[in-house]
Coordinates of C-alpha atoms in Angstrom, one line a residue:
Chain V
M1418 CA 0.1 0.2 0.0
L1419 CA 2.9 2.1 0.9
A1420 CA 4.2 1.6 -2.9
A1421 CA 0.6 2.3 -4.0
L1422 CA 0.8 5.9 -2.3
A1423 CA 4.5 6.7 -3.2
A1424 CA 3.2 6.0 -6.9
V1425 CA 1.1 8.8 -6.9
P1426 CA 3.9 11.7 -6.8
V1427 CA 6.0 9.3 -9.1
L1428 CA 2.8 10.0 -11.5
I1429 CA 2.4 13.3 -11.1
A1430 CA 6.4 13.7 -12.0
L1431 CA 6.3 11.8 -15.1
A1432 CA 3.2 13.7 -16.3
V1433 CA 4.8 17.0 -15.7
R1434 CA 8.3 15.8 -17.2
L1435 CA 6.9 14.4 -20.5
S1436 CA 4.2 16.9 -21.0
S1437 CA 5.4 19.6 -23.8
R1438 CA 3.2 22.3 -22.0
D1439 CA 3.5 23.8 -18.7
P1440 CA 0.5 24.5 -16.5
G1441 CA 0.0 28.0 -16.2
P1442 CA -0.3 29.8 -12.8
G1443 CA -3.4 28.6 -10.8
Q1444 CA -4.1 25.7 -13.4
G1445 CA -4.5 22.0 -11.9
P1446 CA -3.8 21.1 -8.6
P1447 CA -2.2 23.8 -6.3
F1448 CA 1.8 24.0 -6.7
L1449 CA 1.4 22.0 -10.2
D1450 CA 2.8 25.2 -12.3
R1451 CA 5.8 25.6 -9.6
V1452 CA 6.8 21.7 -10.5
S1453 CA 8.7 22.1 -13.4
Q1454 CA 10.9 24.9 -11.6
N1455 CA 11.6 23.0 -8.7
G1456 CA 11.2 19.3 -8.1
L1457 CA 10.4 19.9 -4.5
F1458 CA 6.7 21.0 -5.1
I1459 CA 6.1 17.4 -6.4
A1460 CA 5.9 16.4 -3.1
L1461 CA 3.5 18.9 -1.9
T1462 CA 1.4 18.5 -5.3
G1463 CA 1.3 14.6 -4.5
M1464 CA 0.4 15.5 -1.0
V1465 CA -2.8 17.6 -2.1
V1466 CA -4.0 15.2 -4.3
S1467 CA -3.6 12.1 -1.9
I1468 CA -5.4 13.5 0.8
P1469 CA -8.9 13.5 -0.1
L1470 CA -8.8 9.7 -1.2
F1471 CA -5.8 7.8 -1.7
L1472 CA -4.6 8.6 2.1
P1473 CA -7.8 8.0 3.7
L1474 CA -8.7 4.9 1.7
T1475 CA -4.9 3.4 2.8
V1476 CA -5.5 4.3 6.2
S1477 CA -9.2 2.4 6.0
V1478 CA -7.8 -0.6 4.8
A1479 CA -4.9 -0.7 7.5
A1480 CA -7.4 0.5 10.4
G1481 CA -10.5 -1.6 9.0
D1482 CA -8.2 -4.9 9.0
T1483 CA -6.8 -4.6 12.8
I1484 CA -9.5 -6.6 14.7
A1485 CA -11.8 -7.9 12.0
G1486 CA -9.0 -9.1 10.0
E1487 CA -8.1 -11.4 12.4
A1488 CA -11.5 -12.4 13.2
G1489 CA -12.2 -13.3 9.6
H1490 CA -8.8 -15.2 9.3
G1491 CA -10.0 -16.8 12.6
T1492 CA -7.1 -16.1 14.3
L1493 CA -8.6 -13.8 17.1
R1494 CA -9.4 -16.5 19.3
Y1495 CA -6.0 -17.8 19.4
L1496 CA -4.5 -14.3 20.0
L1497 CA -6.9 -13.9 22.9
A1498 CA -6.0 -17.5 24.6
A1499 CA -2.4 -16.2 25.0
P1500 CA -2.2 -14.2 28.1
A1501 CA -1.9 -10.8 26.5
G1502 CA -5.5 -9.4 27.1
R1503 CA -7.9 -7.6 25.2
I1504 CA -6.6 -3.9 25.9
R1505 CA -3.1 -4.8 25.1
L1506 CA -4.1 -6.4 21.7
L1507 CA -6.3 -3.2 21.0
A1508 CA -3.6 -1.0 22.1
V1509 CA -0.9 -2.8 19.8
K1510 CA -3.3 -2.9 16.9
Y1511 CA -4.0 0.9 17.3
A1512 CA -0.4 1.4 17.5
A1513 CA 0.2 -0.4 14.4
A1514 CA -2.3 1.8 12.4
V1515 CA -0.7 4.9 13.9
V1516 CA 2.6 4.1 12.8
F1517 CA 0.9 3.2 9.3
C1518 CA -0.7 6.6 9.2
L1519 CA 2.7 8.7 9.7
A1520 CA 4.5 6.1 7.0
A1521 CA 1.8 6.6 4.6
A1522 CA 2.1 10.5 4.9
L1523 CA 6.1 10.4 4.8
S1524 CA 6.2 7.7 1.8
V1525 CA 4.0 10.4 -0.4
A1526 CA 6.7 13.1 0.7
T1527 CA 9.9 10.9 0.4
A1528 CA 8.6 9.8 -2.9
G1529 CA 8.1 13.0 -4.3
V1530 CA 11.2 14.7 -2.9
L1531 CA 13.3 11.7 -4.6
I1532 CA 11.4 11.9 -8.0
G1533 CA 11.2 15.5 -7.8
S1534 CA 15.1 16.0 -7.4
A1535 CA 15.8 13.1 -9.9
L1536 CA 13.6 14.9 -12.7
F1537 CA 13.9 18.4 -12.1
D1538 CA 15.9 21.4 -10.7
V1539 CA 15.9 21.5 -7.1
G1540 CA 16.5 25.1 -5.5
P1541 CA 15.2 27.1 -2.5
I1542 CA 11.5 27.0 -2.3
T1543 CA 8.9 29.8 -2.6
L1544 CA 6.5 29.7 0.2
L1545 CA 2.8 30.8 0.1
S1546 CA 3.6 34.3 1.5
G1547 CA 6.2 35.0 -1.3
D1548 CA 9.5 34.5 0.7
T1549 CA 11.8 32.1 -0.3
I1550 CA 13.8 29.5 2.1
S1551 CA 16.7 27.3 1.4
V1552 CA 16.6 23.7 0.7
G1553 CA 17.4 22.6 4.0
E1554 CA 14.6 24.3 5.7
S1555 CA 12.1 23.4 2.8
L1556 CA 12.9 19.6 3.6
L1557 CA 12.1 20.5 7.4
R1558 CA 8.8 22.0 6.5
L1559 CA 8.0 18.9 3.9
F1560 CA 8.8 16.9 7.1
L1561 CA 6.4 19.0 9.2
V1562 CA 3.7 18.7 6.5
A1563 CA 4.2 15.0 6.9
C1564 CA 3.6 14.8 10.2
Y1565 CA 0.7 16.9 10.0
V1566 CA -1.1 14.9 7.3
G1567 CA -0.1 11.9 9.3
L1568 CA -1.7 13.5 12.5
S1569 CA -4.9 14.3 10.6
L1570 CA -5.4 10.4 9.6
L1571 CA -5.0 9.3 13.5
G1572 CA -8.8 10.3 14.2
L1573 CA -10.1 8.3 11.0
A1574 CA -7.6 5.2 12.3
A1575 CA -9.4 5.3 15.6
I1576 CA -12.9 5.3 13.9
G1577 CA -11.6 2.3 11.6
L1578 CA -10.6 0.3 14.9
F1579 CA -14.1 1.1 16.5
I1580 CA -15.7 -0.1 13.4
S1581 CA -13.3 -3.1 12.9
T1582 CA -14.3 -4.0 16.3
L1583 CA -18.2 -4.5 15.2
T1584 CA -17.8 -7.0 12.6
E1585 CA -16.1 -9.9 11.4
V1586 CA -16.0 -9.2 7.8
P1587 CA -12.9 -7.2 7.4
V1588 CA -13.8 -5.9 3.8
G1589 CA -17.1 -4.5 5.5
A1590 CA -15.0 -2.3 8.4
M1591 CA -12.5 -1.0 5.6
A1592 CA -15.3 0.1 3.1
A1593 CA -17.5 1.6 5.9
T1594 CA -14.5 3.2 7.3
A1595 CA -13.9 4.8 3.6
V1596 CA -17.1 5.7 3.2
L1597 CA -17.1 7.6 6.1
A1598 CA -14.0 9.6 5.1
V1599 CA -15.6 10.8 2.2
V1600 CA -18.8 11.4 3.5
S1601 CA -17.1 13.9 6.1
Q1602 CA -15.4 15.4 3.4
I1603 CA -18.6 15.9 1.4
L1604 CA -20.2 17.6 4.8
D1605 CA -17.3 19.7 4.9
N1606 CA -18.0 21.5 1.7
L1607 CA -21.7 22.1 2.3
P1608 CA -22.4 25.7 3.3
Q1609 CA -25.6 24.8 4.9
L1610 CA -23.8 22.6 7.5
E1611 CA -21.5 25.4 8.3
W1612 CA -22.0 25.0 12.3
L1613 CA -21.0 21.2 11.8
H1614 CA -17.6 21.7 10.3
P1615 CA -15.1 22.7 12.9
W1616 CA -16.3 19.3 14.5
L1617 CA -15.6 17.0 11.2
F1618 CA -12.1 14.9 11.4
S1619 CA -11.6 15.7 7.9
H1620 CA -12.1 19.7 8.4
H1621 CA -8.1 20.6 8.9
W1622 CA -7.0 17.9 6.1
L1623 CA -5.7 20.8 3.9
G1624 CA -4.6 23.0 6.6
F1625 CA -1.1 22.1 6.3
A1626 CA -0.8 25.1 3.8
D1627 CA -0.5 26.9 7.3
L1628 CA 3.0 25.0 7.5
L1629 CA 4.0 26.9 4.2
R1630 CA 3.6 30.5 5.3
Q1631 CA 6.2 32.8 6.7
P1632 CA 6.2 33.1 9.8
I1633 CA 4.6 29.3 10.6
S1634 CA 1.0 29.6 11.6
W1635 CA 0.7 26.9 14.1
D1636 CA -2.9 27.8 14.8
S1637 CA -4.4 24.9 12.5
F1638 CA -1.7 22.4 13.6
A1639 CA -3.0 22.8 17.2
A1640 CA -6.5 22.8 16.5
N1641 CA -6.2 20.0 14.2
G1642 CA -4.1 18.1 16.9
L1643 CA -7.0 18.6 19.5
L1644 CA -9.6 17.8 17.3
Q1645 CA -7.7 14.3 16.2
G1646 CA -7.4 13.8 20.0
G1647 CA -10.9 14.4 20.6
Y1648 CA -11.9 11.7 18.0
I1649 CA -9.0 9.1 19.3
V1650 CA -10.1 9.3 22.9
V1651 CA -14.0 8.8 21.8
F1652 CA -13.5 6.1 19.4
C1653 CA -10.8 4.2 21.5
A1654 CA -13.1 4.1 24.5
L1655 CA -16.1 2.9 22.0
A1656 CA -13.9 0.3 20.7
Y1657 CA -12.2 -1.1 24.3
S1658 CA -16.2 -1.1 25.5
R1659 CA -17.3 -3.2 22.5
F1660 CA -14.1 -5.4 22.5
A1661 CA -14.1 -6.1 25.7
T1662 CA -17.7 -7.3 25.8
K1663 CA -17.4 -9.2 22.9
D1664 CA -18.1 -12.5 22.4
V1665 CA -15.2 -14.1 20.3
L1666 CA -16.2 -16.9 18.2
S1667 CA -13.6 -17.0 15.7
Chain Q
M546 CA -23.8 -8.8 34.1
T547 CA -22.1 -5.9 36.1
R548 CA -18.9 -6.6 34.6
V549 CA -20.1 -6.1 31.1
W550 CA -21.8 -3.0 32.3
K551 CA -18.5 -1.7 34.0
R552 CA -16.4 -2.4 30.5
W553 CA -19.2 -0.2 28.6
L554 CA -18.5 2.6 31.0
P555 CA -15.8 4.0 29.2
A556 CA -17.7 3.9 26.1
A557 CA -20.2 6.3 27.7
V558 CA -18.1 8.7 30.0
V559 CA -15.2 9.3 27.6
P560 CA -17.6 11.0 25.1
A561 CA -19.2 12.9 27.9
V562 CA -16.0 14.2 29.0
V563 CA -15.0 15.4 25.8
A564 CA -18.2 17.0 25.1
G565 CA -18.1 18.7 28.5
G566 CA -14.9 20.1 27.5
A567 CA -15.8 21.4 24.2
V568 CA -18.7 22.9 26.0
L569 CA -16.7 24.6 28.6
G570 CA -14.3 25.8 26.1
T571 CA -17.1 27.9 24.4
V572 CA -18.2 29.0 27.9
Q573 CA -15.1 30.3 28.8
A574 CA -14.2 32.4 25.7
G575 CA -17.5 34.2 26.1
A576 CA -16.9 34.8 29.9
A577 CA -17.8 38.3 31.1
T578 CA -15.2 41.0 32.1
D579 CA -15.9 43.9 34.7
L580 CA -14.2 47.1 33.8
P581 CA -14.5 50.5 35.5
D582 CA -17.4 52.3 33.8
K583 CA -16.9 54.9 31.0
T584 CA -18.7 57.5 29.1
P585 CA -18.8 57.2 25.3
Q586 CA -16.5 60.8 25.5
E587 CA -13.8 58.8 27.6
V588 CA -13.8 55.6 25.3
L589 CA -13.4 57.8 22.4
E590 CA -10.6 59.6 24.0
M591 CA -8.8 56.4 24.6
V592 CA -9.1 55.5 21.0
A593 CA -7.8 58.8 19.9
D594 CA -5.3 58.8 22.5
S595 CA -4.0 55.3 21.6
S596 CA -0.4 55.1 21.1
V597 CA -0.2 51.4 19.3
R598 CA 2.0 51.5 16.3
S599 CA 3.4 48.1 16.6
L600 CA 1.5 45.0 16.4
S601 CA 1.2 41.6 15.2
G602 CA -2.1 39.9 15.3
T603 CA -4.8 37.5 13.6
V604 CA -7.8 39.2 12.0
E605 CA -11.2 37.1 11.3
Q606 CA -13.6 38.6 9.1
T607 CA -17.2 37.1 8.5
S608 CA -20.0 38.6 6.5
E609 CA -23.7 37.4 6.4
L610 CA -24.7 39.9 3.7
G611 CA -27.3 37.6 2.1
L612 CA -25.2 37.3 -1.2
P613 CA -24.4 34.3 -2.9
Q614 CA -21.2 32.6 -1.9
L615 CA -18.7 32.8 -4.5
P616 CA -16.9 29.5 -5.3
T617 CA -13.6 31.0 -5.1
D618 CA -12.8 28.9 -1.9
S619 CA -12.4 25.4 -3.4
P620 CA -9.0 23.8 -3.2
A621 CA -8.7 23.2 -7.2
G622 CA -7.8 26.8 -7.6
E623 CA -9.6 28.0 -10.7
S624 CA -8.4 31.4 -12.0
D625 CA -10.4 34.2 -11.5
A626 CA -10.2 35.1 -15.3
S627 CA -13.0 32.3 -15.9
S628 CA -15.7 34.2 -13.9
G629 CA -15.9 36.7 -16.5
V630 CA -15.4 39.6 -13.9
P631 CA -12.2 42.0 -13.8
S632 CA -10.2 40.4 -11.2
G633 CA -9.7 43.4 -9.1
V634 CA -13.5 43.6 -8.8
A635 CA -13.7 39.9 -8.1
S636 CA -11.2 39.8 -5.4
A637 CA -13.1 42.8 -3.7
L638 CA -16.3 41.2 -3.9
E639 CA -15.1 37.8 -2.8
L640 CA -13.5 39.5 0.5
L641 CA -16.9 40.8 1.2
G642 CA -18.5 37.4 1.2
G643 CA -17.8 34.4 3.6
S644 CA -15.2 34.6 6.1
H645 CA -11.4 35.3 5.8
T646 CA -8.6 35.2 8.2
A647 CA -5.4 37.5 7.8
R648 CA -2.4 38.0 9.6
V649 CA -1.6 41.8 10.0
Y650 CA 1.9 42.8 11.1
L651 CA 2.5 46.7 12.0
D652 CA 5.8 48.7 12.7
G653 CA 5.5 52.5 12.9
H654 CA 3.5 54.2 10.3
S655 CA 5.4 53.0 7.3
Q656 CA 6.0 49.2 7.5
A657 CA 3.1 47.2 7.5
R658 CA 2.0 43.5 6.2
V659 CA -1.1 42.2 5.9
Q660 CA -1.5 38.2 4.8
V661 CA -4.7 37.1 3.6
M662 CA -4.9 33.4 4.1
D663 CA -6.8 31.5 1.8
R664 CA -6.9 27.7 1.4
L665 CA -3.9 26.5 -0.2
A666 CA -3.0 29.9 -1.1
E667 CA -2.1 33.1 0.3
R668 CA -2.4 37.3 -1.0
D669 CA -0.1 39.4 0.7
V670 CA 0.3 43.3 0.8
I671 CA 3.4 44.3 2.3
R672 CA 4.5 48.0 2.9
N673 CA 8.2 49.2 3.8
G674 CA 8.6 52.7 3.4
R675 CA 7.9 53.8 0.0
D676 CA 7.5 50.6 -1.4
V677 CA 4.6 48.4 -1.6
W678 CA 4.2 45.0 -2.9
L679 CA 1.2 42.9 -3.5
Y680 CA 1.8 39.1 -4.0
S681 CA -0.7 36.4 -4.7
S682 CA 0.6 32.9 -4.4
K683 CA -2.1 31.4 -6.5
Q684 CA -1.2 33.5 -9.5
N685 CA 2.4 33.8 -8.8
A686 CA 2.0 37.3 -9.5
A687 CA 3.5 40.2 -7.5
T688 CA 2.8 44.0 -8.2
H689 CA 5.5 46.5 -7.1
L690 CA 4.1 50.0 -6.2
I691 CA 6.3 52.6 -5.4
L692 CA 4.6 55.7 -3.7
P693 CA 5.3 59.3 -4.0
E694 CA 8.0 60.8 -1.9
G695 CA 7.3 62.0 1.4
S696 CA 4.9 59.4 2.2
E697 CA 7.0 57.5 4.5
S698 CA 6.5 59.4 7.6
E699 CA 3.1 60.5 6.8
G700 CA 0.4 59.3 9.3
Y701 CA -3.3 58.9 8.3
H702 CA -4.2 62.1 10.3
G703 CA -2.2 65.1 8.9
D704 CA -3.2 67.4 11.5
K705 CA -1.1 66.8 14.3
A706 CA -3.0 69.8 16.3
W707 CA -5.8 67.6 17.3
T708 CA -5.7 66.5 20.7
P709 CA -7.7 63.3 21.5
E710 CA -10.2 65.2 23.6
D711 CA -10.9 67.3 20.3
L712 CA -10.8 63.9 18.1
A713 CA -13.4 62.6 20.4
E714 CA -15.8 65.6 20.8
H715 CA -15.5 66.4 16.7
F716 CA -16.4 62.6 16.1
L717 CA -19.4 62.8 18.6
S718 CA -21.0 66.2 17.5
S719 CA -20.7 65.0 13.9
V720 CA -22.6 61.6 14.6
E721 CA -24.6 62.6 17.5
P722 CA -27.5 64.4 15.5
S723 CA -28.5 61.0 13.7
T724 CA -26.9 58.4 16.4
E725 CA -27.3 57.4 19.8
V726 CA -23.7 56.7 21.1
T727 CA -23.7 54.3 24.3
V728 CA -21.1 52.1 25.8
G729 CA -22.2 48.4 26.3
S730 CA -21.4 45.8 28.4
D731 CA -17.6 45.1 28.8
S732 CA -16.6 42.1 26.2
E733 CA -13.7 40.2 25.6
V734 CA -11.7 40.5 22.7
A735 CA -8.4 38.2 21.5
G736 CA -8.1 37.6 25.3
R737 CA -8.2 41.4 26.3
A738 CA -10.6 43.2 28.3
A739 CA -12.6 45.6 26.0
Y740 CA -15.4 48.4 26.0
E741 CA -17.9 48.3 23.6
L742 CA -18.6 51.6 21.9
V743 CA -22.3 51.0 20.3
L744 CA -23.7 53.3 17.7
T745 CA -27.3 52.9 17.0
P746 CA -28.8 54.9 14.0
D747 CA -32.1 57.3 15.3
S748 CA -33.6 57.0 11.6
S749 CA -35.7 53.9 11.3
E750 CA -35.3 54.2 7.3
T751 CA -31.6 52.5 7.1
L752 CA -30.7 49.0 7.1
V753 CA -28.2 49.3 9.5
G754 CA -29.1 48.0 12.9
S755 CA -26.2 49.1 15.3
V756 CA -22.8 49.4 15.1
S757 CA -20.8 47.9 18.0
I758 CA -16.8 49.0 18.3
A759 CA -14.7 46.9 21.3
V760 CA -12.0 49.3 22.3
D761 CA -9.0 47.7 24.5
S762 CA -9.3 48.9 28.0
E763 CA -5.5 49.0 28.2
T764 CA -4.3 50.6 24.9
G765 CA -7.4 52.1 23.3
L766 CA -6.7 50.1 20.2
P767 CA -10.0 49.3 18.3
L768 CA -10.1 45.5 18.5
S769 CA -13.1 44.6 16.7
V770 CA -16.0 46.0 14.8
D771 CA -19.5 44.3 14.6
V772 CA -22.3 45.9 12.0
E773 CA -25.9 44.3 12.5
A774 CA -28.5 44.8 10.1
R775 CA -32.0 45.2 10.7
G776 CA -34.1 41.8 10.6
Q777 CA -31.2 39.6 11.0
D778 CA -29.7 37.4 13.8
A779 CA -26.4 37.0 12.9
P780 CA -24.0 40.1 12.6
A781 CA -24.0 41.0 8.6
F782 CA -20.2 42.2 8.9
E783 CA -17.9 41.1 11.7
V784 CA -14.0 42.1 11.5
G785 CA -11.8 41.3 14.8
F786 CA -8.5 40.5 16.1
T787 CA -8.3 36.8 17.2
E788 CA -5.2 37.0 18.5
L789 CA -2.9 40.1 19.3
S790 CA 0.4 40.6 20.3
L791 CA 1.6 44.3 20.8
E792 CA 5.4 43.3 20.7
T793 CA 7.1 45.0 17.4
P794 CA 7.4 42.2 14.6
S795 CA 10.4 40.9 13.0
D796 CA 12.1 43.3 10.5
D797 CA 12.4 40.3 8.2
L798 CA 8.8 40.1 7.5
F799 CA 8.7 43.6 5.7
N800 CA 11.5 42.9 3.3
F801 CA 9.8 41.4 0.4
T802 CA 11.9 40.1 -2.6
P803 CA 9.3 38.7 -5.5
P804 CA 10.1 34.8 -5.8
P805 CA 12.1 33.6 -9.0
G806 CA 9.6 32.6 -11.6
A807 CA 6.9 35.2 -10.3
T808 CA 5.3 37.7 -12.8
V809 CA 6.4 41.3 -11.5
T810 CA 4.3 44.2 -12.3
E811 CA 6.3 47.8 -11.8
R812 CA 3.9 50.6 -11.0
V813 CA 4.6 54.1 -10.0
V814 CA 2.3 56.1 -8.0
E815 CA 2.6 59.7 -8.9
D816 CA 0.3 62.2 -7.6
H817 CA -1.8 62.3 -4.4
H818 CA -5.2 61.9 -5.8
A819 CA -3.8 58.2 -7.4
K820 CA -2.8 57.2 -3.8
H821 CA -6.0 57.9 -2.5
A822 CA -7.7 55.8 -5.6
K823 CA -5.3 52.7 -4.4
H824 CA -6.7 53.0 -0.8
A825 CA -10.1 52.6 -2.1
K826 CA -8.9 49.6 -3.4
G827 CA -9.2 51.3 -7.0
D828 CA -12.5 50.4 -7.6
R829 CA -14.7 53.3 -6.7
G830 CA -11.7 55.8 -5.7
E831 CA -11.4 57.3 -9.0
H832 CA -15.0 58.1 -9.6
S833 CA -15.3 59.6 -6.1
K834 CA -15.4 63.5 -7.6
D835 CA -18.7 62.4 -9.8
Y836 CA -21.2 60.8 -7.8
V837 CA -24.3 62.5 -6.5
K838 CA -25.6 62.7 -2.7
Y839 CA -29.3 62.4 -1.5
G840 CA -30.4 62.4 2.0
S841 CA -28.0 62.6 5.0
G842 CA -26.6 60.6 7.9
W843 CA -27.6 56.9 7.6
E844 CA -30.0 57.7 4.8
T845 CA -27.6 58.8 2.4
V846 CA -27.9 57.5 -1.1
I847 CA -25.1 57.9 -3.4
G848 CA -26.0 58.1 -7.3
L849 CA -23.7 57.7 -10.0
P850 CA -24.4 58.7 -13.6
A851 CA -24.4 56.3 -16.4
D852 CA -21.0 56.9 -18.0
E853 CA -19.0 56.8 -15.0
V854 CA -20.2 53.1 -14.3
P855 CA -17.9 50.4 -16.0
P856 CA -20.1 48.8 -18.6
E857 CA -18.3 45.4 -18.1
L858 CA -19.4 45.3 -14.6
M859 CA -23.0 44.7 -15.1
D860 CA -22.3 42.4 -18.1
S861 CA -20.5 40.2 -15.6
P862 CA -22.5 36.6 -15.1
L863 CA -22.2 37.2 -11.5
I864 CA -23.9 40.3 -11.1
A865 CA -26.4 39.3 -13.8
E866 CA -27.2 36.4 -11.6
T867 CA -27.3 38.1 -8.3
A868 CA -29.7 41.2 -9.4
Q869 CA -33.2 40.7 -9.4
E870 CA -35.7 42.7 -11.6
V871 CA -37.5 45.7 -9.9
D872 CA -39.6 48.6 -11.0
G873 CA -37.4 50.7 -12.9
G874 CA -34.2 48.8 -12.8
R875 CA -32.6 45.7 -11.2
L876 CA -31.7 45.4 -7.7
L877 CA -28.6 44.0 -5.9
S878 CA -29.6 43.5 -2.3
S879 CA -27.7 42.6 0.4
A880 CA -28.2 43.0 4.5
L881 CA -26.6 45.9 4.7
V882 CA -26.8 47.7 1.2
N883 CA -28.8 48.1 -1.5
V884 CA -27.6 49.0 -4.9
L885 CA -30.2 49.8 -7.7
V886 CA -29.3 49.9 -11.4
T887 CA -31.8 51.8 -13.1
D888 CA -32.6 50.7 -16.9
D889 CA -30.8 53.5 -18.3
G890 CA -27.7 52.6 -16.4
R891 CA -27.5 54.9 -13.6
V892 CA -26.4 53.3 -10.2
F893 CA -27.9 54.0 -7.0
A894 CA -26.8 52.7 -3.8
G895 CA -27.2 53.0 0.0
S896 CA -27.9 51.5 3.5
V897 CA -31.6 52.3 2.9
P898 CA -34.7 49.9 1.6
L899 CA -35.2 50.1 -2.2
E900 CA -38.2 52.5 -2.1
Q901 CA -35.8 55.3 -1.2
L902 CA -33.1 54.2 -3.9
Q903 CA -36.5 54.3 -6.6
A904 CA -37.4 57.5 -5.0
A905 CA -33.7 59.0 -5.5
A906 CA -33.9 57.8 -9.1
E907 CA -37.0 59.0 -10.2
G908 CA -36.1 62.5 -8.4
R909 CA -33.0 62.8 -10.1

């Protein structure tokens, strides 16, 4: 799955490299017009393109598989027969999902930087504010962006974990989680539901742009952390209660 | 059985705690403050006496004008050119609708930077002495304006002889015949205790319900402005600090070099008049000498003759879709301002109901 994610920036880079016509300013996904001047922007374009669907989809697969996958394989019984305890199993499974979220975001960023530096010039990066920062600092900012995106997905991973405890069919849990991610984004785009927007787990997904301003605006990082923290606490508690009281038959 | 209930306990308690925390957070934000009472005159003196020249803060603006929302917020980032509206007009209109967040940095009279934070984009205005830069990250375009000589030191009020008391009195005497000025309950803006100055129009023939200005209790800096419209619960227009620090911002912020690859337009602002036009955002400033004024106070109606109205403005799909047909022309209606475009192309605008615009149009 990480390889599939890494393919996104590679595809964008090849498309820009092979096409004879540069996209004009403001055309296509954000940052695409800068790519031919500076390869580092591939990582950002890849990030913007992956956030709405690819990243949530892979995270849904990873998180939906956690408990339901073991149940589906009939291995959950044996895992619980070992003196590990259900809480510990749940904690380990969620920790694995968290690691996957961060790895997914980092792999998009890393693949973008690598393919960008292979196919295009790399130079000081222009921030949204119009200021220019050095390559070293750009890489640091890209790392921060990847952390931000990884953090943004933790709430979804917690929801996936909870759904995964509800069913024994892993595909069902994955699909339900992915659908929720899409629904949340659709709701976030309806102006009639403005009161709801700050409570949607996908509300801050594109807020990583605040890390590309000069000086960095940490507001959305903090707001995002708080929001995701709320989702993690609520859904991990639900998952624990459901899992602890569940009759494990398979 | 009790074991099962115990295990469901976290599922019930944790969401309740999170919800409680969220509610508590919003309640605390609206907590009342208590300041020593002041008269409107004293609050206005504080404003006039305010010596804040350097600050950095975040400003949030929201409007509920009843205008259709313009689809410029989409992450795909379409160019403004496709909407058919001259981009200057479009971006000015766009700033009026919806909500925006901007960061503001000020240092003295001659150094300023405003960053309008859009989704995945940003628009910057940077002033450093005589140089003014406008930069838009979406278009990757920069405009460089050079202000006329001598403008570095000039403040907004040329008259230095005015004392705060004079200014406050002058403001009150010019406003009071048509407006009731009171000091409302104390409020908190951007974490600072503030006095609330409320201006309520006496006339019932205006769309403006009231204007309240929050004034910082320590420095006299205006922190927020809310405009309420008649017959609407949510404020029609709100602008105010959400964060404010009175420290001098770093000097680097005001040094702007256009990034490599950006399109740069050079412009020199020559005379005094053109400079004012720029301050009025280029829209209406240059026409200011040709308008006709009807009525006074809050009921003022501004009339523009047909040849002063840019023809492409009315042809734009944006306005064609928004305007509704009324007797004698087309009406652009919002919570605070009505604009009537007569059939012969004249434009009448004011914070008044449609009937008064029609009366002004017929009366010439």
